[in-house]
Amino acid sequence: MGLPNASGDLSTEVEVDAFRRLFPLRFYEKHLLESIRPDARSLGRARETTIALGAVASANGSALAKIGSTTMLAAIKMEVMTPSLETPDEGCIAIDFHMPPICSPIVRPGRPAEGAPVVAKQLSDTILSSGMINLKELSLVSGKAAWMAYLDIYCLDADGALFDTALLSAVAAFSHLEIPVVSLNDDGKIVLSEEQGLSDREPVNKEKRKINLSSVPFSLTCVLHKNYILADPTAEEESIMDTIVTVVLDSSSQLVSLHKPGGTVLAYTSAIQDCIALTRQRVKELQKILEEGISGMEVD
C-alpha cells in the first residue's frame, strides 16, 4: 500500500529538482514570496557557524572555521625579519588566500581561482585598516628584528560567503596565536630558541605570549534581489542573485568597510542600512562563538 505514495513522492521530488535546475530564479522567487529560503532559513538568518582553534599543530596559530558548508583553514607561521627603515619599530603581516580544486567544481586544476586574489586583498585591507593588531607588538629589537606573520588561508569548501568565513578563520587564528621565544645566537642574530637549541641563552622575549587584539572585525555578506535582502548567501544564491554587499564592522559596531562589486540592483540607502543592521546582529553571534571557542581551548 505504501509503494504508490512513495513513488508519487519521488516523482514530485524529481519534478521540483528539475524545476530548480531549469528555472533557478523563479524557484527562489516562489520561496521569497513566503519570506523563506529553500534550506528553510529566514531571509535574515545566517547558517550554522563553528570555530575550532589549534587545527594545525605545526603552526604558531591556527583555526578551522565553518559557515554552513563553507570551510576555511587558517594557519599562521611566525618568522624573524629585519624591519624596514620607514617602520623600524613594527612587524609585518603577509596574507595569502588559496582555493585548491577540491573546494569547488568551478576551480580548475592548474589554473588559479579568479576570486582568490580579490579575497586576499579584501582580507589584507580589512585586517590592517581595522587596527585589530598593533604592528608595534611584533617588534623585537628596534631597527634590527621584528616578527613577520605569514597568514595562509585555505578554502576547503566554497559554498558562498567566502570572505566572511575567511575573515572569521583569520580572526580565530590570531586569537590562538602564540609568539615564540627567541634568543641571540653566536653570530648575534635573533633565532627561535627551540629550533637552535638555545634554551640556555637569555631570551629576547621571556616567554610565549598571546597577541593583544582590539577592534576585531567581523563581516556579513548579503545578496540583494528586488526588495529582498538575503543574509549569508550560499554559492547558488550568489550565482542567481548577482548583487552582493559585504559589510564589515568591528567589535564596537563601528563600520570598517562596505564592499559592493557591481550587480544589477541599486544599493539604496535603506537597503544598506538594513544590511548594516543585520551585520550588527551577526557580530554579536560571531563574538559569542569566538569566545566559546577560546574558552574551550583554555579548558583543554
mmCIF file of C-alpha atoms in Angstrom, residues 42-235:
data_model
loop_
_atom_site.group_PDB
_atom_site.id
_atom_site.type_symbol
_atom_site.label_atom_id
_atom_site.label_comp_id
_atom_site.label_asym_id
_atom_site.label_seq_id
_atom_site.Cartn_x
_atom_site.Cartn_y
_atom_site.Cartn_z
ATOM 1 C CA SER A 42 14.503 33.016 7.098
ATOM 2 C CA LEU A 43 15.908 35.728 4.826
ATOM 3 C CA GLY A 44 17.983 37.428 7.529
ATOM 4 C CA ARG A 45 19.322 34.295 9.219
ATOM 5 C CA ALA A 46 22.898 33.064 8.794
ATOM 6 C CA ARG A 47 23.877 29.421 8.559
ATOM 7 C CA GLU A 48 25.231 27.372 11.464
ATOM 8 C CA THR A 49 28.732 28.578 12.350
ATOM 9 C CA THR A 50 31.546 26.758 14.149
ATOM 10 C CA ILE A 51 35.171 27.505 15.064
ATOM 11 C CA ALA A 52 37.901 25.054 16.081
ATOM 12 C CA LEU A 53 41.165 26.567 17.357
ATOM 13 C CA GLY A 54 44.526 24.822 17.036
ATOM 14 C CA ALA A 55 43.608 22.888 13.898
ATOM 15 C CA VAL A 56 47.240 22.828 12.635
ATOM 16 C CA ALA A 57 49.721 21.570 15.241
ATOM 17 C CA SER A 58 52.812 22.819 13.380
ATOM 18 C CA ALA A 59 51.550 26.411 13.119
ATOM 19 C CA ASN A 60 52.024 29.150 15.727
ATOM 20 C CA GLY A 61 48.319 29.903 15.465
ATOM 21 C CA SER A 62 45.546 28.204 13.529
ATOM 22 C CA ALA A 63 41.797 27.744 13.265
ATOM 23 C CA LEU A 64 39.156 25.938 11.250
ATOM 24 C CA ALA A 65 36.003 27.981 10.583
ATOM 25 C CA LYS A 66 32.755 26.786 9.026
ATOM 26 C CA ILE A 67 29.711 28.782 7.977
ATOM 27 C CA GLY A 68 27.239 26.283 6.612
ATOM 28 C CA SER A 69 29.252 24.119 4.233
ATOM 29 C CA THR A 70 31.828 26.825 3.515
ATOM 30 C CA THR A 71 35.039 25.769 5.277
ATOM 31 C CA MET A 72 38.289 27.690 5.796
ATOM 32 C CA LEU A 73 41.544 26.586 7.405
ATOM 33 C CA ALA A 74 43.804 29.410 8.591
ATOM 34 C CA ALA A 75 47.391 28.927 9.758
ATOM 35 C CA ILE A 76 49.953 31.498 10.965
ATOM 36 C CA LYS A 77 53.708 30.963 10.867
ATOM 37 C CA MET A 78 55.991 33.476 12.607
ATOM 38 C CA GLU A 79 59.449 34.316 11.256
ATOM 39 C CA VAL A 80 62.060 36.858 12.336
ATOM 40 C CA MET A 81 62.799 39.581 9.783
ATOM 41 C CA THR A 82 64.654 42.885 9.551
ATOM 42 C CA PRO A 83 62.124 45.744 9.753
ATOM 43 C CA SER A 84 62.026 48.440 7.095
ATOM 44 C CA LEU A 85 63.714 51.804 7.585
ATOM 45 C CA GLU A 86 60.320 53.538 7.418
ATOM 46 C CA THR A 87 58.866 51.449 10.262
ATOM 47 C CA PRO A 88 61.778 50.250 12.419
ATOM 48 C CA ASP A 89 59.513 49.507 15.402
ATOM 49 C CA GLU A 90 56.889 47.471 13.559
ATOM 50 C CA GLY A 91 56.476 43.934 12.307
ATOM 51 C CA CYS A 92 54.516 42.828 9.237
ATOM 52 C CA ILE A 93 51.609 40.612 8.258
ATOM 53 C CA ALA A 94 51.522 38.801 4.902
ATOM 54 C CA ILE A 95 48.216 37.246 3.881
ATOM 55 C CA ASP A 96 47.618 34.647 1.182
ATOM 56 C CA PHE A 97 44.326 33.009 0.223
ATOM 57 C CA HIS A 98 44.256 29.642 -1.530
ATOM 58 C CA MET A 99 41.419 27.973 -3.442
ATOM 59 C CA PRO A 100 42.505 24.434 -4.416
ATOM 60 C CA PRO A 101 40.376 22.468 -6.922
ATOM 61 C CA ILE A 102 38.810 20.396 -4.122
ATOM 62 C CA CYS A 103 36.889 23.421 -2.826
ATOM 63 C CA SER A 104 34.580 23.940 -5.810
ATOM 64 C CA PRO A 105 33.747 22.446 -9.230
ATOM 65 C CA ILE A 106 34.346 25.860 -10.828
ATOM 66 C CA VAL A 107 38.030 25.830 -9.781
ATOM 67 C CA ARG A 108 40.030 24.080 -12.494
ATOM 68 C CA PRO A 109 43.244 22.150 -11.733
ATOM 69 C CA GLY A 110 46.325 24.013 -12.908
ATOM 70 C CA ARG A 111 44.551 27.374 -13.069
ATOM 71 C CA PRO A 112 44.457 29.920 -10.258
ATOM 72 C CA ALA A 113 40.953 30.669 -8.995
ATOM 73 C CA GLU A 114 39.779 34.060 -10.240
ATOM 74 C CA GLY A 115 38.287 35.087 -6.910
ATOM 75 C CA ALA A 116 41.304 34.192 -4.745
ATOM 76 C CA PRO A 117 43.326 37.421 -5.263
ATOM 77 C CA VAL A 118 40.200 39.514 -4.614
ATOM 78 C CA VAL A 119 39.511 37.785 -1.298
ATOM 79 C CA ALA A 120 43.202 38.032 -0.318
ATOM 80 C CA LYS A 121 43.206 41.788 -0.990
ATOM 81 C CA GLN A 122 39.956 42.256 0.964
ATOM 82 C CA LEU A 123 41.362 40.319 3.903
ATOM 83 C CA SER A 124 44.604 42.298 3.942
ATOM 84 C CA ASP A 125 42.805 45.648 3.702
ATOM 85 C CA THR A 126 40.315 44.696 6.418
ATOM 86 C CA ILE A 127 42.785 43.288 8.939
ATOM 87 C CA LEU A 128 45.248 46.169 8.566
ATOM 88 C CA SER A 129 42.708 49.020 8.387
ATOM 89 C CA SER A 130 40.634 47.743 11.324
ATOM 90 C CA GLY A 131 43.550 48.198 13.722
ATOM 91 C CA MET A 132 42.954 44.704 15.125
ATOM 92 C CA ILE A 133 46.702 44.177 15.504
ATOM 93 C CA ASN A 134 49.170 46.779 16.700
ATOM 94 C CA LEU A 135 52.184 46.101 14.489
ATOM 95 C CA LYS A 136 54.458 47.558 17.171
ATOM 96 C CA GLU A 137 53.673 44.452 19.237
ATOM 97 C CA LEU A 138 55.527 42.457 16.601
ATOM 98 C CA SER A 139 58.783 44.369 17.156
ATOM 99 C CA LEU A 140 61.704 42.574 18.847
ATOM 100 C CA VAL A 141 64.687 44.955 18.616
ATOM 101 C CA SER A 142 64.072 48.403 17.147
ATOM 102 C CA GLY A 143 65.513 48.667 13.655
ATOM 103 C CA LYS A 144 67.083 45.208 13.842
ATOM 104 C CA ALA A 145 64.473 42.495 14.316
ATOM 105 C CA ALA A 146 60.717 42.087 14.178
ATOM 106 C CA TRP A 147 58.145 39.409 13.520
ATOM 107 C CA MET A 148 56.711 38.616 10.114
ATOM 108 C CA ALA A 149 53.364 36.844 10.474
ATOM 109 C CA TYR A 150 52.573 34.692 7.443
ATOM 110 C CA LEU A 151 48.838 34.012 7.367
ATOM 111 C CA ASP A 152 47.722 31.357 4.885
ATOM 112 C CA ILE A 153 44.028 30.612 4.480
ATOM 113 C CA TYR A 154 42.902 27.522 2.576
ATOM 114 C CA CYS A 155 39.358 27.229 1.263
ATOM 115 C CA LEU A 156 38.326 23.591 1.714
ATOM 116 C CA ASP A 157 34.694 24.030 0.636
ATOM 117 C CA ALA A 158 33.354 27.064 -1.237
ATOM 118 C CA ASP A 159 29.604 27.322 -0.708
ATOM 119 C CA GLY A 160 29.113 31.085 -0.590
ATOM 120 C CA ALA A 161 30.188 33.904 1.763
ATOM 121 C CA LEU A 162 33.870 33.101 1.226
ATOM 122 C CA PHE A 163 35.137 36.394 2.619
ATOM 123 C CA ASP A 164 33.027 36.125 5.800
ATOM 124 C CA THR A 165 34.350 32.642 6.553
ATOM 125 C CA ALA A 166 37.938 33.532 5.633
ATOM 126 C CA LEU A 167 37.886 36.614 7.881
ATOM 127 C CA LEU A 168 36.413 34.593 10.742
ATOM 128 C CA SER A 169 39.128 31.930 10.388
ATOM 129 C CA ALA A 170 41.818 34.646 10.321
ATOM 130 C CA VAL A 171 40.480 36.338 13.466
ATOM 131 C CA ALA A 172 40.252 32.959 15.217
ATOM 132 C CA ALA A 173 43.813 32.034 14.177
ATOM 133 C CA PHE A 174 45.185 35.317 15.563
ATOM 134 C CA SER A 175 43.224 34.662 18.779
ATOM 135 C CA HIS A 176 45.028 31.317 19.034
ATOM 136 C CA LEU A 177 48.456 32.711 18.062
ATOM 137 C CA GLU A 178 51.376 32.390 20.496
ATOM 138 C CA ILE A 179 54.520 34.466 19.882
ATOM 139 C CA PRO A 180 57.533 32.101 20.119
ATOM 140 C CA VAL A 181 60.554 32.605 22.378
ATOM 141 C CA VAL A 182 63.674 33.863 20.566
ATOM 142 C CA SER A 183 67.325 34.302 21.598
ATOM 143 C CA LEU A 184 70.613 35.668 20.239
ATOM 144 C CA ASN A 185 72.878 33.075 18.606
ATOM 145 C CA ASP A 186 76.711 33.171 18.471
ATOM 146 C CA ASP A 187 76.585 35.458 15.407
ATOM 147 C CA GLY A 188 74.379 37.969 17.193
ATOM 148 C CA LYS A 189 71.310 37.074 15.150
ATOM 149 C CA ILE A 190 67.875 36.550 16.651
ATOM 150 C CA VAL A 191 66.628 32.986 16.122
ATOM 151 C CA LEU A 192 63.940 30.728 17.556
ATOM 152 C CA SER A 193 65.300 29.285 20.814
ATOM 153 C CA GLU A 194 63.704 25.850 20.440
ATOM 154 C CA GLU A 195 64.903 25.309 16.847
ATOM 155 C CA GLN A 196 68.504 26.356 17.548
ATOM 156 C CA GLY A 197 68.846 24.639 20.913
ATOM 157 C CA LEU A 198 69.481 27.916 22.679
ATOM 158 C CA SER A 199 67.205 27.333 25.624
ATOM 159 C CA ASP A 200 70.085 28.131 27.982
ATOM 160 C CA ARG A 201 70.612 31.593 26.447
ATOM 161 C CA GLU A 202 68.961 34.736 27.723
ATOM 162 C CA PRO A 203 65.815 35.046 25.597
ATOM 163 C CA VAL A 204 64.940 38.317 23.846
ATOM 164 C CA ASN A 205 61.318 37.755 24.809
ATOM 165 C CA LYS A 206 60.959 35.911 28.099
ATOM 166 C CA GLU A 207 58.085 33.531 27.274
ATOM 167 C CA LYS A 208 55.497 32.618 24.701
ATOM 168 C CA ARG A 209 52.765 35.213 24.697
ATOM 169 C CA LYS A 210 49.427 35.976 23.145
ATOM 170 C CA ILE A 211 48.957 39.000 20.930
ATOM 171 C CA ASN A 212 46.513 41.684 22.023
ATOM 172 C CA LEU A 213 43.573 42.074 19.653
ATOM 173 C CA SER A 214 41.408 45.187 19.565
ATOM 174 C CA SER A 215 38.637 46.387 17.242
ATOM 175 C CA VAL A 216 38.223 42.831 15.955
ATOM 176 C CA PRO A 217 36.478 42.881 12.539
ATOM 177 C CA PHE A 218 33.539 40.644 11.623
ATOM 178 C CA SER A 219 31.598 40.652 8.372
ATOM 179 C CA LEU A 220 28.293 39.677 6.825
ATOM 180 C CA THR A 221 27.615 39.251 3.127
ATOM 181 C CA CYS A 222 24.106 39.843 1.804
ATOM 182 C CA VAL A 223 22.583 39.413 -1.650
ATOM 183 C CA LEU A 224 20.026 41.904 -2.926
ATOM 184 C CA HIS A 225 17.155 40.864 -5.201
ATOM 185 C CA LYS A 226 14.305 43.252 -5.946
ATOM 186 C CA ASN A 227 13.113 44.291 -2.469
ATOM 187 C CA TYR A 228 14.611 41.266 -0.726
ATOM 188 C CA ILE A 229 17.820 41.033 1.310
ATOM 189 C CA LEU A 230 19.257 37.555 1.937
ATOM 190 C CA ALA A 231 21.945 37.281 4.616
ATOM 191 C CA ASP A 232 24.817 34.801 4.370
ATOM 192 C CA PRO A 233 24.105 33.507 0.846
ATOM 193 C CA THR A 234 25.041 30.082 -0.438
ATOM 194 C CA ALA A 235 27.041 29.722 -3.654
#
